[in-house]
Coordinates of C-alpha atoms in Angstrom, one line a residue:
M1 CA 0.0 0.0 0.0
S2 CA 2.9 2.3 -0.6
S3 CA 1.0 4.7 -2.9
V4 CA -1.1 5.8 0.1
A5 CA 1.8 5.9 2.5
E6 CA 2.0 9.7 2.4
E7 CA -1.7 9.9 3.3
A8 CA -2.6 7.1 5.7
E9 CA -0.3 6.2 8.6
I10 CA 1.4 2.7 8.0
S11 CA 3.1 0.6 10.7
P12 CA 5.0 -2.7 10.1
S13 CA 3.7 -6.2 10.9
I14 CA 2.5 -6.8 14.5
T15 CA 1.4 -9.7 16.6
L16 CA -2.1 -9.1 17.9
F17 CA -3.3 -10.9 21.1
S18 CA -7.1 -11.4 21.2
G19 CA -7.2 -11.8 25.0
L20 CA -8.8 -15.2 24.5
G21 CA -6.5 -17.7 26.1
F22 CA -3.3 -18.2 24.0
H23 CA -5.0 -17.0 20.8
A24 CA -3.0 -14.5 18.7
R25 CA -2.6 -13.5 15.0
V26 CA 0.0 -11.6 13.0
A27 CA -1.1 -8.6 10.9
S28 CA 1.2 -7.9 7.9
Q29 CA 0.9 -4.2 8.6
V30 CA -1.3 -1.6 10.3
V31 CA -2.8 1.2 8.2
Q32 CA -4.7 4.1 9.7
P33 CA -6.6 6.2 7.2
K34 CA -7.9 9.5 8.3
S35 CA -10.8 10.0 5.9
A36 CA -13.3 8.1 3.9
Q37 CA -11.3 8.9 0.7
E38 CA -8.1 7.5 2.2
L39 CA -10.0 4.4 3.3
Q40 CA -11.4 3.9 -0.2
Q41 CA -7.9 4.2 -1.7
C42 CA -6.5 1.7 0.8
I43 CA -9.2 -0.9 0.0
A44 CA -8.9 -0.4 -3.8
Q45 CA -5.2 -0.9 -3.6
A46 CA -5.6 -4.0 -1.4
Y47 CA -8.0 -5.4 -4.0
Q48 CA -5.4 -4.8 -6.7
N49 CA -2.7 -6.6 -4.7
K50 CA -5.1 -9.3 -3.4
Q51 CA -4.1 -8.3 0.1
P52 CA -6.8 -9.1 2.7
V53 CA -7.8 -6.3 5.1
Y54 CA -9.4 -6.4 8.5
P55 CA -11.2 -3.1 9.6
I56 CA -11.7 -2.1 13.2
G57 CA -13.3 1.0 14.8
K58 CA -11.5 1.3 18.1
G59 CA -10.5 -2.3 18.5
N60 CA -12.2 -2.6 21.9
N61 CA -14.3 -5.7 21.1
W62 CA -13.4 -7.0 24.6
G63 CA -14.2 -10.6 25.4
Y64 CA -14.7 -11.5 21.7
G65 CA -11.2 -10.8 20.2
C66 CA -10.5 -7.1 20.4
K67 CA -8.7 -6.0 17.2
T68 CA -7.4 -9.5 16.3
P69 CA -8.3 -11.0 12.9
P70 CA -9.4 -14.6 12.6
Q71 CA -6.5 -15.3 10.3
D72 CA -2.8 -14.3 9.9
G73 CA -1.6 -12.0 7.1
C74 CA -4.3 -9.3 7.0
T75 CA -3.6 -5.6 6.8
L76 CA -5.2 -4.2 10.0
L77 CA -7.3 -1.2 8.9
D78 CA -7.4 1.0 12.0
L79 CA -10.3 3.4 11.5
S80 CA -10.0 5.1 14.9
A81 CA -8.7 8.3 13.3
M82 CA -12.0 8.6 11.3
N83 CA -13.8 10.0 14.2
Q84 CA -16.0 12.8 12.9
I85 CA -19.6 13.4 13.8
L86 CA -20.8 14.2 10.4
S87 CA -24.3 15.5 11.0
F88 CA -27.0 15.8 13.7
D89 CA -30.7 16.4 13.2
E90 CA -32.0 17.8 16.4
E91 CA -35.6 17.7 15.3
L92 CA -35.6 14.0 14.5
G93 CA -32.9 12.9 17.0
V94 CA -30.5 11.1 14.6
I95 CA -26.8 11.5 14.3
E96 CA -24.4 10.4 11.5
I97 CA -20.9 9.2 12.5
E98 CA -17.7 7.7 11.2
P99 CA -16.2 4.4 12.6
G100 CA -13.9 5.9 15.2
V101 CA -16.6 7.9 17.0
T102 CA -16.9 6.8 20.6
Q103 CA -19.7 6.6 23.1
G104 CA -18.1 9.3 25.3
Q105 CA -17.6 11.6 22.3
V106 CA -21.3 11.4 21.4
A107 CA -22.4 11.8 25.0
R108 CA -20.4 15.0 25.3
Y109 CA -21.7 16.3 21.9
L110 CA -25.3 15.8 23.1
E111 CA -25.0 17.5 26.5
N112 CA -27.0 20.6 25.7
T113 CA -29.6 19.0 23.4
P114 CA -32.9 17.3 24.1
W115 CA -31.3 14.0 23.1
M116 CA -29.1 11.3 24.7
L117 CA -27.2 8.2 23.7
D118 CA -28.6 4.8 24.7
C119 CA -25.2 3.6 25.8
T120 CA -23.8 0.2 26.6
G121 CA -21.7 -0.8 29.6
A122 CA -18.5 -1.1 27.5
G123 CA -17.3 2.3 28.5
P124 CA -16.7 5.8 26.9
D125 CA -13.8 4.8 24.7
T126 CA -15.6 2.2 22.6
S127 CA -16.7 2.6 18.9
I128 CA -20.5 3.0 18.5
M129 CA -20.4 1.8 14.9
G130 CA -18.3 -1.3 15.9
N131 CA -20.8 -2.2 18.6
V132 CA -23.8 -1.7 16.3
L133 CA -22.3 -3.8 13.6
E134 CA -21.7 -6.5 16.2
R135 CA -25.4 -6.3 17.2
G136 CA -24.6 -4.9 20.7
F137 CA -27.3 -3.6 22.9
G138 CA -27.8 -0.9 25.6
H139 CA -30.4 -0.4 28.3
G140 CA -33.2 1.9 27.1
P141 CA -36.0 2.1 24.5
V142 CA -33.6 2.2 21.6
G143 CA -31.1 -0.1 23.3
N144 CA -31.6 -2.9 20.8
R145 CA -29.2 -1.0 18.5
S146 CA -29.3 -3.3 15.4
Q147 CA -32.9 -2.2 15.0
H148 CA -32.2 1.6 15.1
F149 CA -29.5 2.4 12.6
T150 CA -29.0 2.8 8.8
I151 CA -25.8 2.6 6.8
S152 CA -25.2 5.8 4.8
E153 CA -22.0 4.7 3.1
L154 CA -20.0 1.5 2.6
I155 CA -17.1 0.4 0.5
L156 CA -17.0 -2.9 -1.3
A157 CA -14.0 -5.2 -1.5
D158 CA -12.9 -3.7 -4.9
G159 CA -13.0 -0.1 -3.6
E160 CA -16.4 0.8 -5.0
V161 CA -18.3 3.3 -2.8
I162 CA -22.0 2.6 -2.2
Q163 CA -24.3 5.1 -0.6
L164 CA -27.6 4.1 1.1
S165 CA -30.3 6.1 2.7
Q166 CA -29.9 9.3 0.7
S167 CA -33.1 11.0 1.8
S168 CA -32.6 14.7 2.5
R169 CA -34.0 14.1 6.0
Y170 CA -33.5 10.8 7.8
C171 CA -36.7 8.6 7.5
G172 CA -35.5 5.3 8.9
R173 CA -35.5 2.1 6.9
A174 CA -37.5 3.2 3.9
G175 CA -37.2 3.2 0.1
L176 CA -35.2 0.7 -1.9
S177 CA -32.5 0.3 0.8
A178 CA -34.9 -0.5 3.5
N179 CA -34.1 -4.2 3.9
L180 CA -30.3 -4.0 3.1
H181 CA -28.8 -2.5 6.2
E182 CA -28.8 -5.5 8.6
L183 CA -27.2 -7.6 5.9
F184 CA -23.9 -5.9 6.8
T185 CA -24.0 -6.6 10.5
Q186 CA -21.8 -9.4 11.8
N187 CA -20.5 -9.9 8.3
N188 CA -17.4 -9.5 6.2
I189 CA -18.7 -8.4 2.8
A190 CA -17.9 -4.6 3.0
V191 CA -16.4 -1.9 5.1
I192 CA -18.8 0.6 6.6
S193 CA -17.6 4.1 6.5
K194 CA -20.7 6.2 7.6
M195 CA -23.7 5.3 9.7
T196 CA -26.7 7.1 11.0
F197 CA -28.4 5.9 14.2
E198 CA -31.3 7.0 16.4
L199 CA -31.0 8.7 19.7
M200 CA -33.2 8.6 22.7
R201 CA -35.1 11.8 23.9
K202 CA -34.2 12.8 27.4
P203 CA -37.2 11.8 29.4
E204 CA -39.3 14.0 31.6
C205 CA -39.2 11.4 34.3
S206 CA -36.5 8.7 34.8
L207 CA -36.9 6.1 37.5
R208 CA -34.6 3.3 38.5
C209 CA -36.2 0.0 39.3
L210 CA -33.9 -2.1 41.6
V211 CA -34.8 -5.8 41.8
R212 CA -33.5 -8.4 44.2
L213 CA -35.0 -11.9 43.9
K214 CA -35.9 -13.5 47.2
S215 CA -34.8 -16.9 46.2
P216 CA -32.8 -18.5 43.3
E217 CA -35.9 -20.6 42.6
H218 CA -37.8 -17.5 41.6
L219 CA -35.7 -17.0 38.4
P220 CA -38.2 -18.7 36.1
D221 CA -41.0 -16.6 37.6
Y222 CA -39.0 -13.4 37.0
I223 CA -38.3 -14.3 33.4
D224 CA -42.0 -15.0 32.7
I225 CA -43.0 -11.7 34.4
M226 CA -40.5 -9.8 32.2
R227 CA -42.0 -11.4 29.1
R228 CA -45.4 -10.1 30.2
L229 CA -44.2 -6.6 31.1
K230 CA -42.3 -6.4 27.8
S231 CA -45.1 -7.7 25.6
E232 CA -47.7 -5.3 27.1
G233 CA -45.3 -2.3 26.8
T234 CA -44.9 -1.5 30.5
I235 CA -41.1 -2.0 30.1
D236 CA -39.7 -0.6 26.9
G237 CA -36.1 -0.7 27.9
L238 CA -33.8 -3.7 28.3
P239 CA -33.8 -4.9 31.9
H240 CA -30.6 -6.5 33.1
L241 CA -30.3 -9.1 35.9
G242 CA -27.0 -10.4 37.3
N243 CA -26.2 -13.4 39.5
T244 CA -24.1 -13.2 42.6
Y245 CA -20.7 -13.4 41.0
R246 CA -21.6 -10.9 38.3
M247 CA -22.4 -8.4 40.9
L248 CA -19.5 -9.3 43.2
T249 CA -16.9 -9.0 40.4
M250 CA -17.7 -5.2 40.2
M251 CA -17.1 -4.8 43.9
E252 CA -14.5 -7.3 45.0
R253 CA -11.5 -9.3 43.7
F254 CA -10.6 -12.9 43.8
N255 CA -8.8 -13.6 47.1
F256 CA -5.7 -15.5 46.1
E257 CA -4.5 -15.7 49.7
R258 CA -7.6 -17.6 50.9
W259 CA -9.0 -19.3 47.9
D260 CA -7.7 -22.1 45.6
P261 CA -7.8 -20.9 42.0
A262 CA -8.2 -24.5 40.8
K263 CA -11.4 -24.9 42.9
G264 CA -12.9 -21.5 42.9
A265 CA -13.9 -19.0 45.6
N266 CA -14.7 -20.2 49.1
E267 CA -18.5 -20.3 49.4
A268 CA -18.5 -19.3 53.1
D269 CA -16.5 -16.2 52.3
I270 CA -18.8 -15.4 49.4
A271 CA -21.9 -15.7 51.6
R272 CA -20.4 -13.2 54.0
L273 CA -19.6 -10.8 51.1
C274 CA -23.2 -11.2 49.9
Q275 CA -24.5 -10.3 53.3
Q276 CA -22.1 -7.3 53.5
Y277 CA -23.3 -5.9 50.1
Q278 CA -26.9 -7.1 50.7
L279 CA -26.8 -9.2 47.5
T280 CA -29.4 -11.9 46.7
P281 CA -28.7 -14.7 44.2
W282 CA -30.1 -12.5 41.5
S283 CA -30.0 -8.7 41.4
G284 CA -31.0 -6.3 38.6
A285 CA -31.8 -2.8 37.6
F286 CA -33.5 -1.1 34.8
V287 CA -34.9 2.3 33.8
I288 CA -38.5 3.3 33.6
T289 CA -39.0 6.6 31.6
G290 CA -41.7 8.8 30.2
A291 CA -43.9 11.7 31.3
T292 CA -44.1 11.7 35.1
A293 CA -47.6 10.3 35.5
I294 CA -46.9 7.5 32.9
A295 CA -43.5 6.6 34.4
K296 CA -45.0 6.3 37.9
A297 CA -47.9 4.2 36.6
K298 CA -45.5 1.9 34.9
A299 CA -43.4 1.6 38.1
A300 CA -46.5 0.7 40.1
R301 CA -47.3 -2.0 37.6
V302 CA -43.8 -3.4 37.7
K303 CA -43.8 -3.4 41.5
K304 CA -47.2 -5.1 41.7
L305 CA -46.1 -8.1 39.5
L306 CA -42.6 -8.5 40.9
S307 CA -43.2 -7.9 44.7
P308 CA -44.3 -11.5 45.4
I309 CA -40.9 -12.9 44.3
A310 CA -38.5 -9.9 44.8
Q311 CA -37.6 -6.9 46.8
V312 CA -38.4 -4.0 44.5
N313 CA -37.3 -0.4 45.0
I314 CA -38.2 2.5 42.8
V315 CA -36.0 5.5 43.1
S316 CA -35.3 8.5 40.9
L317 CA -31.7 9.3 40.0
K318 CA -32.1 12.7 41.6
K319 CA -32.8 11.1 45.0
L320 CA -30.0 8.6 44.5
K321 CA -27.6 11.5 43.9
Q322 CA -28.9 13.3 47.0
L323 CA -28.3 10.3 49.1
N324 CA -24.8 9.9 47.7
Q325 CA -24.0 13.5 48.5
M326 CA -25.2 13.1 52.1
A327 CA -23.0 10.0 52.5
Q328 CA -20.0 12.0 51.2
K329 CA -20.9 14.9 53.5
F330 CA -20.6 12.7 56.6
S331 CA -17.5 10.9 55.3
P332 CA -15.1 13.1 57.4
V333 CA -17.0 12.0 60.5
F334 CA -17.7 8.4 59.8
G335 CA -15.3 7.6 57.0
R336 CA -12.8 5.8 59.3
I337 CA -15.5 3.3 60.2
A338 CA -14.9 0.3 57.9
I339 CA -18.6 -0.5 57.3
Y340 CA -19.4 3.1 56.6
H341 CA -16.5 3.4 54.2
R342 CA -17.7 0.3 52.3
F343 CA -21.3 1.7 52.2
Q344 CA -20.1 5.0 50.8
N345 CA -18.0 3.4 48.1
S346 CA -20.8 1.0 47.1
L347 CA -23.3 3.9 47.0
S348 CA -20.9 6.0 45.0
D349 CA -20.3 3.2 42.5
F350 CA -24.0 2.4 42.2
T351 CA -24.9 6.0 41.7
E352 CA -22.3 6.3 38.9
M353 CA -23.7 3.1 37.2
M354 CA -27.2 4.4 37.4
D355 CA -26.1 7.6 35.8
M356 CA -25.1 5.5 32.8
L357 CA -28.8 5.1 32.1
E358 CA -29.0 8.8 31.4
G359 CA -26.8 8.4 28.4
N360 CA -23.4 8.9 30.2
P361 CA -21.2 5.9 29.4
K362 CA -19.2 4.5 32.3
D363 CA -16.5 1.9 32.6
M364 CA -17.8 0.5 35.9
A365 CA -18.9 -2.8 34.3
L366 CA -15.3 -3.4 33.1
K367 CA -14.2 -3.9 36.7
G368 CA -15.5 -7.4 36.5
C369 CA -12.9 -8.3 34.0
Y370 CA -10.2 -7.8 36.7
W371 CA -11.7 -10.4 39.0
R372 CA -8.7 -12.8 38.8
Y373 CA -6.2 -10.0 38.0
R374 CA -3.3 -9.9 40.4
K375 CA -2.2 -6.2 40.0
D376 CA -3.9 -3.0 41.0
I377 CA -6.8 -1.9 38.7
P378 CA -5.6 1.1 36.7
A379 CA -7.6 4.3 36.7
R380 CA -8.1 4.1 33.0
M381 CA -9.2 0.5 32.3
N382 CA -8.4 -1.4 29.1
P383 CA -8.8 -5.0 30.4
V384 CA -7.1 -6.8 27.5
E385 CA -4.1 -4.5 27.2
D386 CA -3.8 -4.6 31.0
G387 CA -3.5 -8.3 30.9
C388 CA -6.9 -9.5 32.3
G389 CA -8.1 -12.9 31.3
F390 CA -11.7 -13.4 30.3
F391 CA -14.0 -15.0 27.7
W392 CA -17.6 -13.8 27.1
V393 CA -20.0 -16.5 25.7
A394 CA -23.4 -15.2 24.8
P395 CA -26.2 -17.8 24.2
A396 CA -29.5 -16.4 23.0
L397 CA -32.5 -18.0 24.8
P398 CA -36.3 -17.8 24.4
L399 CA -37.8 -15.5 27.1
I400 CA -39.3 -18.5 28.9
G401 CA -38.5 -19.1 32.5
T402 CA -38.0 -22.9 32.5
E403 CA -35.6 -22.7 29.5
V404 CA -33.6 -19.9 30.9
E405 CA -33.3 -21.8 34.2
Q406 CA -32.2 -24.9 32.4
C407 CA -29.4 -23.0 30.6
M408 CA -28.3 -21.4 33.9
R409 CA -28.3 -24.8 35.7
L410 CA -26.2 -26.5 33.0
S411 CA -23.8 -23.6 32.8
Q412 CA -23.3 -23.6 36.5
K413 CA -22.5 -27.3 36.4
A414 CA -19.8 -26.7 33.7
F415 CA -18.3 -23.9 35.7
D416 CA -18.2 -25.9 38.9
A417 CA -16.4 -28.8 37.1
A418 CA -13.8 -26.4 35.7
G419 CA -13.1 -24.6 39.0
F420 CA -14.3 -21.1 38.0
E421 CA -16.9 -18.7 39.3
F422 CA -20.1 -18.6 37.3
G423 CA -21.0 -15.0 36.4
V424 CA -23.8 -14.1 34.1
T425 CA -26.1 -11.2 33.1
L426 CA -29.5 -11.9 31.7
T427 CA -31.2 -9.2 29.5
A428 CA -34.8 -9.2 28.2
V429 CA -34.0 -7.8 24.8
N430 CA -37.6 -7.9 23.7
A431 CA -40.7 -9.9 24.6
H432 CA -39.3 -13.0 23.0
L433 CA -35.6 -13.0 23.5
C434 CA -33.4 -13.4 26.6
Q435 CA -29.7 -12.6 26.0
A436 CA -27.2 -14.2 28.4
I437 CA -23.7 -12.8 28.7
I438 CA -21.6 -15.4 30.5
S439 CA -18.2 -14.5 31.9
I440 CA -15.2 -16.7 32.4
Y441 CA -12.5 -14.9 34.3
Y442 CA -9.0 -16.4 34.7
D443 CA -5.5 -15.4 35.7
T444 CA -3.3 -14.9 32.6
S445 CA -0.1 -15.6 34.6
N446 CA -1.3 -19.1 35.3
K447 CA -0.9 -21.5 32.3
D448 CA -3.2 -24.1 33.8
E449 CA -6.0 -21.5 34.3
I450 CA -5.6 -20.4 30.7
E451 CA -6.0 -23.9 29.5
R452 CA -9.0 -24.7 31.7
A453 CA -10.7 -21.4 30.8
T454 CA -10.2 -22.1 27.1
A455 CA -11.6 -25.6 27.5
L456 CA -14.6 -24.3 29.4
A457 CA -15.4 -21.7 26.7
R458 CA -15.2 -24.5 24.1
D459 CA -17.4 -26.8 26.2
L460 CA -20.0 -24.1 26.8
R461 CA -20.2 -23.3 23.1
A462 CA -20.8 -27.0 22.3
L463 CA -23.4 -27.2 25.1
Y464 CA -25.4 -24.3 23.7
R465 CA -25.3 -25.7 20.2
A466 CA -26.5 -29.0 21.5
H467 CA -29.6 -27.3 23.0
S468 CA -30.2 -25.0 20.0
W469 CA -29.3 -21.9 21.9
P470 CA -27.3 -19.9 19.2
C471 CA -24.8 -17.4 20.5
Y472 CA -25.7 -13.8 19.4
R473 CA -22.0 -12.8 19.2
R474 CA -19.0 -14.9 18.4
A475 CA -15.3 -14.7 19.3
V476 CA -12.5 -14.7 16.8
D477 CA -10.8 -17.7 18.3
E478 CA -13.7 -19.9 17.0
M479 CA -13.6 -18.3 13.5
P480 CA -13.8 -19.4 10.7
F481 CA -16.5 -21.8 11.8
D482 CA -16.5 -25.5 11.3
G483 CA -19.7 -25.8 9.4
E484 CA -20.3 -29.4 10.4
Q485 CA -20.4 -28.4 14.0
E486 CA -22.5 -25.3 13.7
L487 CA -26.2 -25.2 14.5
E488 CA -27.3 -23.1 11.5
Q489 CA -25.6 -24.9 8.6
D490 CA -28.0 -23.6 5.9
A491 CA -27.4 -20.0 7.0
L492 CA -23.7 -20.6 6.7
K493 CA -24.1 -21.9 3.2
L494 CA -26.2 -18.8 2.2
R495 CA -23.7 -16.4 3.9
Q496 CA -20.9 -18.0 1.9
R497 CA -22.8 -17.4 -1.4
I498 CA -23.4 -13.8 -0.4
K499 CA -19.7 -13.4 0.5
T500 CA -18.6 -14.9 -2.8
A501 CA -20.9 -12.5 -4.7
F502 CA -19.7 -9.4 -2.9
D503 CA -16.0 -10.4 -2.4
P504 CA -14.9 -13.4 -4.6
D505 CA -11.2 -12.8 -3.7
D506 CA -11.9 -12.8 0.1
I507 CA -10.4 -9.4 0.7
V508 CA -12.5 -8.1 3.5
S509 CA -12.0 -9.8 6.9
P510 CA -11.4 -13.3 5.7
G511 CA -12.8 -15.9 8.1
R512 CA -14.9 -13.5 10.1
Y513 CA -18.4 -14.8 10.6
Q514 CA -17.5 -17.2 7.8
Q515 CA -17.2 -21.0 7.6
N516 CA -14.0 -22.8 7.0
I517 CA -13.5 -23.3 3.3
S518 CA -12.6 -27.0 3.7
S519 CA -15.7 -27.5 5.8
H520 CA -17.8 -25.7 3.2
L521 CA -16.5 -28.0 0.4
S522 CA -17.2 -31.0 2.6
M523 CA -20.8 -29.8 3.2
E524 CA -21.3 -29.2 -0.6
Q525 CA -20.0 -32.7 -1.4
Q526 CA -22.4 -34.2 1.1
G527 CA -25.3 -32.1 -0.4

């Protein structure tokens, strides 16, 4: 790519570690275009040279592979310098961005407007476009992000620029491009250079619903109640529910002095920590928004249905902040008392996390990635670069209590056998879908732990395939897929045909969300 060397920054070959066990790949070079024109030139030249490219936004796809390609030899297209907010329609509440635009950047941009970002828990330095294209989700009414975006410009493997959604005013998925946009999510058939996505109007009233199940046996009931509340429209956001370890990992660290890493945390100590933080086996929080009267009516409905199985508290963010300010005010007097100090820190962390539901991205959730990390947590967290060890496995489940409970029970059994703590978040994405994000945390300085964690991730993926629970996101260490082992073989065949039509020379992200070619040939011969 020497002809664009004077324009785009080029670095020599580099080994990229995905953060997934021992998995790593070598990129032949790193190219950082600064504009859509430079990007188009890079892709066109790569096509001429038959040089595969692998585009990333910010490269913070933590838990699924970061910036690491599935295969060696790609040119890493680092699009982080393409970070312009291209347009903002304040009447309609939509914003057009480039790949390097981050959650924090958009949140700051919208501060003095009627609109806010429905952000994820991945932190302020993550690419919005990258998350949308990976089908990520947030917390509020437009949190199911893959349903609330359109692509305004993409670049095909041969360098051709294609423009979609060219209405003078954004009108959603309409016209001849209406059904094309989602084709480019979780795919490797083009490079997206511009995207428009929908914002959330800042609500008149924003309430926090805090839920703590009274017993682990109530999980199926909770799931069924969520299905009812979602289907009737009482909850229009994405409620999250975490188990004990998912909550503890954001507050504590693995105690290497007291606990055996090969057997997991001591249950008696965990019980004491749960009592200290007043954690039940399942705890959750979600936002209820709208006009004041409507939000309060929704909150009353939620409380009525959940109260028989859970402790339910409804609080406004304003009151929560007032309580936090009071705790800080009395800190000089009571701060030396250990229990008060822990209470103040927990309240401060919780208040900050609840502020995230106001469109202000936080990195609080990333603390969990440091559960088996032996060093001090840095002020600015980047868990993979810092050396944390974790896999995220994400089975998609029907929003039916008994089936979600079965998945949790089988997953717990696998974790117990492997000697790891089972942490999971359950999210009611809509009235039909429950999305589980399952976390495997391990010590990267311990070879045995790396091997056990890698084996556990592999076993969980096989378990979910066996029960027809497809994972909604996939990690690069399992790409390209072995078609014979995959649940959706016909979909893989069709994806391969689409890939061949768009990119016959396999230039864009070879192997990503794609089946192994030898596996594909074997399937074709059998067919």
